[in-house]
């Protein structure tokens, strides 16, 4: 007799990580190409010597460092095993089986999977023809059953970001008992002054009695700690309190906590790397536009090529040129901005793609 499991899981697509191919340049997972700074490696090594002890379950050193830098109370910060885990906790903390999570689509691949795993309902709101979040359609999708709205800005995988006006439109239209989660995994790569800082935006919202605005950020992208799994939530206390109730004990390991604190202390140097990636983003996008590709403006550390039916062919073509990109079949390819040399290798492959 086979084990009886949840029938709905049979239809659940697995999360597809970017491929790692020996000998090829990996531009598939929005990681930064450079390794951790020496000060961060030293903190990791020191923490490694104490792993016989359980980690600090509340990640208090990380929380204290973040709260001080962001100008919020420690009780308004929650740390998780990657921000993807916090996404899951947010859905668990807000939704029962008939409740609905609204999110843009295409967007972060984990939203539909997490929502189904938790057992809640989902509404995917298509992007605009310009590959942007469709603010009016998101507002229109919210019903009395909606408990949570994910707003991914800059959006993964299209790179487009919401202006303060667009964010206001969502936040002011959504009832104040529906949680709006601004997923800012790529905030550190934003250089357009029209794009608001989500944490500042949330703080201003709370000051106006809008406690339903929350922000997710991660150490995986700009801070270069993808392999250690640390992310954080900045939210009102009523939200952080319930998010903590659904956490997995000791979910953020001790090495990750030490690395996160060391990375915050080396923030200036890490953010300088981000500025270089932003300059490369501009160079790569302009080169692609020059080759005739359609590339929406990106505020993240990747660019989006909406190749539609030619996506799989482009993917194989890049692979043959030893460049791994992230293809979403039938839709488009997302290409992470790497070092100048890696980007050149990708651009050479793209230039050779038959038009
Ligand atoms: C990468 C990413 C995350 C999560 O990253 P973690 O590694 O789990 O912290 C969250 N949201 C978006 C949109 C992402 O692209």
XYZ file of C-alpha atoms and ligand atoms in Angstrom:
370
model
C 0.000 0.000 0.000
C 1.428 3.365 -0.917
C 1.616 6.167 1.599
C -1.356 8.516 1.501
C -0.127 12.073 0.842
C -1.837 15.310 -0.179
C -3.367 14.810 -3.611
C -2.927 18.472 -4.578
C 0.872 18.176 -4.396
C 0.937 16.007 -7.532
C 0.086 19.071 -9.608
C 2.583 21.336 -7.847
C 5.531 22.380 -10.009
C 8.867 22.094 -8.201
C 11.009 25.195 -7.682
C 13.545 25.231 -10.515
C 16.923 26.551 -9.366
C 19.309 28.118 -11.868
C 21.579 25.472 -13.349
C 25.252 25.199 -12.412
C 27.282 23.792 -15.318
C 30.993 23.098 -14.754
C 33.118 25.309 -16.992
C 30.263 27.639 -17.875
C 29.575 31.170 -16.657
C 26.520 31.106 -14.367
C 24.221 34.063 -14.887
C 21.113 32.180 -13.847
C 20.414 32.886 -10.169
C 20.961 36.613 -9.596
C 23.891 35.943 -7.324
C 26.826 38.353 -7.194
C 29.869 36.902 -8.948
C 32.496 38.014 -6.444
C 33.085 35.960 -3.306
C 32.618 37.197 0.263
C 34.925 39.896 1.652
C 37.849 38.749 3.855
C 36.176 40.256 6.948
C 33.056 38.184 6.258
C 35.065 35.001 5.669
C 36.814 35.611 9.016
C 33.458 35.945 10.800
C 32.264 32.737 9.138
C 35.419 30.883 10.200
C 35.049 32.078 13.777
C 31.401 31.033 13.918
C 32.304 27.647 12.429
C 34.343 26.892 15.548
C 31.227 27.092 17.714
C 28.716 25.061 15.779
C 28.377 22.506 18.552
C 25.992 25.087 20.084
C 22.501 25.866 18.817
C 22.204 29.270 17.153
C 20.489 32.247 18.761
C 16.908 31.426 17.794
C 15.889 35.083 17.627
C 19.000 36.117 15.651
C 19.210 39.034 18.078
C 22.570 40.405 16.892
C 21.341 40.572 13.284
C 18.041 42.099 14.376
C 19.803 44.744 16.516
C 22.189 45.683 13.714
C 19.352 45.943 11.173
C 17.003 47.875 13.448
C 19.677 50.471 14.212
C 20.547 50.938 10.544
C 16.953 51.064 9.324
C 15.654 53.282 12.135
C 12.977 50.868 13.330
C 12.379 49.037 16.604
C 13.957 45.611 17.040
C 10.459 44.214 17.474
C 9.728 45.377 13.910
C 12.409 43.148 12.358
C 12.208 39.387 11.822
C 15.055 37.332 10.368
C 14.446 34.157 8.369
C 16.246 31.354 6.556
C 16.277 33.361 3.333
C 13.477 35.804 2.605
C 11.726 32.985 0.778
C 11.092 31.353 4.169
C 9.642 34.633 5.415
C 7.342 34.690 2.343
C 6.083 31.293 3.458
C 5.681 32.403 7.077
C 3.721 35.459 5.931
C 1.293 33.293 3.975
C 1.008 30.831 6.870
C 0.387 33.663 9.297
C -2.325 35.335 7.232
C -4.133 32.648 5.229
C -6.412 29.712 5.843
C -7.541 27.425 3.029
C -10.179 29.700 1.554
C -8.091 32.873 1.812
C -6.358 34.383 -1.193
C -2.860 35.633 -1.940
C -2.655 38.087 -4.844
C 0.617 38.502 -6.717
C 1.853 39.734 -10.088
C 2.766 37.157 -12.700
C 5.309 36.581 -14.036
C 7.149 37.290 -10.828
C 9.127 35.464 -8.158
C 8.762 31.752 -8.832
C 8.306 30.904 -5.168
C 5.004 32.814 -4.701
C 2.710 30.261 -6.390
C 4.538 27.287 -4.903
C 4.518 28.618 -1.343
C 0.878 29.616 -1.540
C -0.146 26.156 -2.640
C 2.101 24.402 -0.134
C 0.530 26.428 2.668
C -2.858 25.458 1.288
C -4.181 28.935 0.440
C -5.718 30.177 -2.805
C -3.936 32.372 -5.328
C -4.702 34.990 -7.942
C -1.966 35.760 -10.447
C -2.213 39.214 -12.001
C -0.587 39.414 -15.448
C 2.072 42.064 -16.070
C 1.471 44.909 -18.502
C 2.663 44.707 -22.110
C 5.678 46.720 -20.906
C 6.624 43.902 -18.435
C 5.656 46.028 -15.429
C 3.418 45.257 -12.483
C -0.133 46.170 -13.508
C -1.126 48.344 -10.582
C -4.778 48.800 -11.598
C -5.220 45.088 -12.233
C -3.672 44.244 -8.847
C -6.077 46.650 -7.150
C -8.987 45.139 -9.070
C -7.960 41.600 -8.077
C -8.339 42.281 -4.357
C -11.606 40.941 -2.912
C -12.918 40.346 0.633
C -11.127 36.963 0.538
C -7.705 38.529 -0.069
C -5.384 38.422 2.934
C -2.003 39.194 1.377
C -0.665 41.003 -1.698
C 2.937 40.463 -2.816
C 4.387 43.471 -4.629
C 7.762 42.523 -6.079
C 9.745 45.680 -6.866
C 12.096 45.564 -8.692
C 10.233 42.629 -10.150
C 11.989 39.321 -10.592
C 12.425 38.429 -13.481
C 11.565 41.589 -15.453
C 13.579 44.146 -13.437
C 10.907 46.859 -13.562
C 10.133 48.783 -10.371
C 7.192 50.720 -8.957
C 7.270 54.485 -8.420
C 6.006 55.970 -5.153
C 2.776 56.963 -6.922
C 2.179 53.424 -8.139
C 2.908 51.979 -4.720
C 0.537 54.538 -3.175
C -2.172 53.462 -5.567
C -1.915 49.853 -4.357
C -1.577 50.673 -0.672
C -4.392 53.205 -0.623
C -6.785 50.934 -2.539
C -6.199 47.798 -0.486
C -8.236 47.545 2.743
C -6.076 48.201 5.802
C -6.602 44.645 7.085
C -4.937 43.133 4.003
C -1.170 42.770 4.283
C 0.841 44.375 1.465
C 4.320 42.840 1.277
C 6.862 44.828 -0.710
C 9.451 42.263 -1.807
C 12.641 44.257 -2.220
C 15.196 41.504 -2.789
C 16.968 43.797 -5.269
C 16.637 47.177 -3.512
C 20.397 47.744 -3.339
C 20.610 47.843 -7.148
C 18.015 50.609 -7.581
C 19.433 53.863 -8.967
C 16.292 55.626 -10.223
C 15.340 58.329 -7.677
C 11.668 57.876 -8.625
C 11.703 54.421 -7.018
C 11.031 54.715 -3.279
C 12.919 52.893 -0.545
C 10.422 50.331 0.740
C 11.472 50.555 4.376
C 11.130 54.351 4.401
C 7.815 53.922 2.628
C 6.630 51.400 5.234
C 7.675 53.649 8.121
C 5.731 56.554 6.619
C 2.733 54.256 6.105
C 2.812 53.131 9.749
C 2.948 56.765 10.838
C -0.317 57.228 8.935
C -1.958 54.264 10.643
C -1.257 51.860 7.799
C 0.216 48.964 9.728
C -0.466 46.597 6.835
C 2.666 47.542 4.850
C 5.667 45.220 5.232
C 9.008 44.855 3.454
C 11.147 41.810 2.666
C 14.856 42.027 1.961
C 17.656 39.511 1.700
C 21.389 39.002 2.201
C 21.423 36.645 -0.793
C 21.774 39.157 -3.579
C 23.631 42.453 -2.934
C 25.280 41.121 0.221
C 26.574 38.010 -1.508
C 25.415 35.429 1.049
C 23.103 33.308 -1.139
C 24.738 30.116 0.108
C 24.076 30.897 3.768
C 20.352 31.736 3.627
C 19.439 34.906 5.528
C 16.642 37.341 4.790
C 14.610 39.773 6.854
C 11.175 41.241 7.247
C 10.493 44.797 8.375
C 6.890 45.066 9.546
C 4.611 46.384 12.235
C 4.705 44.497 15.521
C 1.348 42.811 14.972
C 2.822 41.250 11.824
C 6.273 40.281 13.167
C 4.557 38.707 16.165
C 2.484 36.290 14.092
C 5.342 35.614 11.694
C 7.417 34.464 14.676
C 4.643 32.078 15.721
C 4.983 30.075 12.513
C 8.778 29.952 12.388
C 10.870 26.799 12.383
C 12.986 26.854 15.569
C 16.665 27.671 14.947
C 15.925 28.176 11.238
C 18.699 30.745 10.763
C 21.996 29.025 11.496
C 24.822 30.511 13.563
C 27.270 30.857 10.664
C 24.683 32.740 8.622
C 23.955 35.092 11.523
C 27.656 35.888 11.998
C 28.084 36.470 8.257
C 25.051 38.749 8.118
C 26.356 40.955 10.939
C 29.838 41.106 9.358
C 28.285 41.977 5.981
C 26.302 44.834 7.475
C 29.508 46.169 9.009
C 31.155 45.962 5.575
C 28.104 47.501 3.934
C 29.909 50.384 2.209
C 32.286 48.068 0.414
C 29.498 45.695 -0.609
C 27.266 48.499 -1.840
C 30.180 49.841 -3.875
C 30.207 46.491 -5.677
C 26.523 46.996 -6.388
C 27.283 50.347 -8.048
C 29.681 48.525 -10.380
C 26.993 45.977 -11.193
C 24.576 48.824 -11.933
C 27.084 50.368 -14.356
C 27.474 46.988 -16.032
C 23.689 46.625 -16.205
C 23.506 49.835 -18.220
C 26.302 48.681 -20.517
C 24.761 45.231 -21.073
C 21.281 46.598 -21.711
C 22.529 49.165 -24.207
C 24.557 46.533 -26.040
C 21.503 44.247 -26.226
C 19.271 47.078 -27.451
C 21.918 47.802 -30.091
C 21.652 44.178 -31.245
C 17.896 44.594 -31.657
C 16.714 42.788 -28.504
C 13.754 44.127 -26.562
C 14.994 44.727 -22.968
C 12.814 46.543 -20.428
C 14.698 48.996 -18.189
C 15.962 47.118 -15.136
C 16.504 48.316 -11.575
C 17.899 44.953 -10.444
C 21.065 42.919 -11.036
C 19.648 41.211 -14.111
C 18.019 41.992 -17.432
C 14.943 40.420 -19.004
C 14.718 39.380 -22.627
C 11.065 38.754 -23.511
C 11.822 36.288 -26.315
C 8.490 34.452 -26.196
C 8.569 31.282 -28.275
C 12.284 31.719 -29.008
C 13.270 31.518 -25.328
C 14.228 27.824 -25.348
C 16.320 28.317 -28.483
C 18.097 31.309 -26.895
C 18.734 29.254 -23.775
C 20.358 26.433 -25.746
C 22.328 28.926 -27.804
C 23.763 30.552 -24.661
C 24.504 27.139 -23.189
C 26.447 26.219 -26.325
C 28.480 29.401 -25.691
C 29.075 28.281 -22.090
C 26.753 30.847 -20.549
C 23.937 29.658 -18.281
C 20.928 31.993 -18.277
C 17.535 31.452 -16.631
C 14.914 30.610 -19.215
C 11.169 30.637 -18.627
C 9.985 28.634 -21.617
C 7.604 30.479 -23.910
C 8.087 33.715 -22.026
C 11.617 35.043 -21.725
C 15.140 34.726 -20.406
C 16.552 36.403 -17.323
C 20.265 37.118 -17.390
C 22.153 38.077 -14.228
C 24.714 40.866 -14.480
C 28.076 39.345 -13.585
C 31.636 40.642 -13.834
C 32.610 42.627 -16.946
C 34.318 39.530 -18.395
C 31.291 37.314 -17.747
C 28.986 39.912 -19.267
C 31.236 40.131 -22.325
C 30.984 36.370 -22.753
C 27.200 36.623 -22.592
C 27.086 39.572 -25.003
C 29.251 37.659 -27.482
C 26.762 34.784 -27.313
C 23.786 37.136 -27.714
C 25.396 38.903 -30.684
C 25.698 35.519 -32.380
C 22.008 34.617 -31.865
C 20.297 34.519 -35.266
C 17.671 37.266 -35.450
C 15.992 35.898 -4.595
C 14.660 36.417 -4.186
C 14.139 36.254 -2.893
C 14.681 35.379 -1.838
O 15.898 35.179 -1.614
P 16.422 34.373 -0.364
O 17.679 33.821 -0.896
O 15.422 33.347 0.015
O 16.600 35.405 0.697
C 12.937 36.817 -2.564
N 12.251 37.518 -3.446
C 12.685 37.681 -4.687
C 11.869 38.467 -5.610
C 13.887 37.131 -5.104
O 14.281 37.273 -6.357
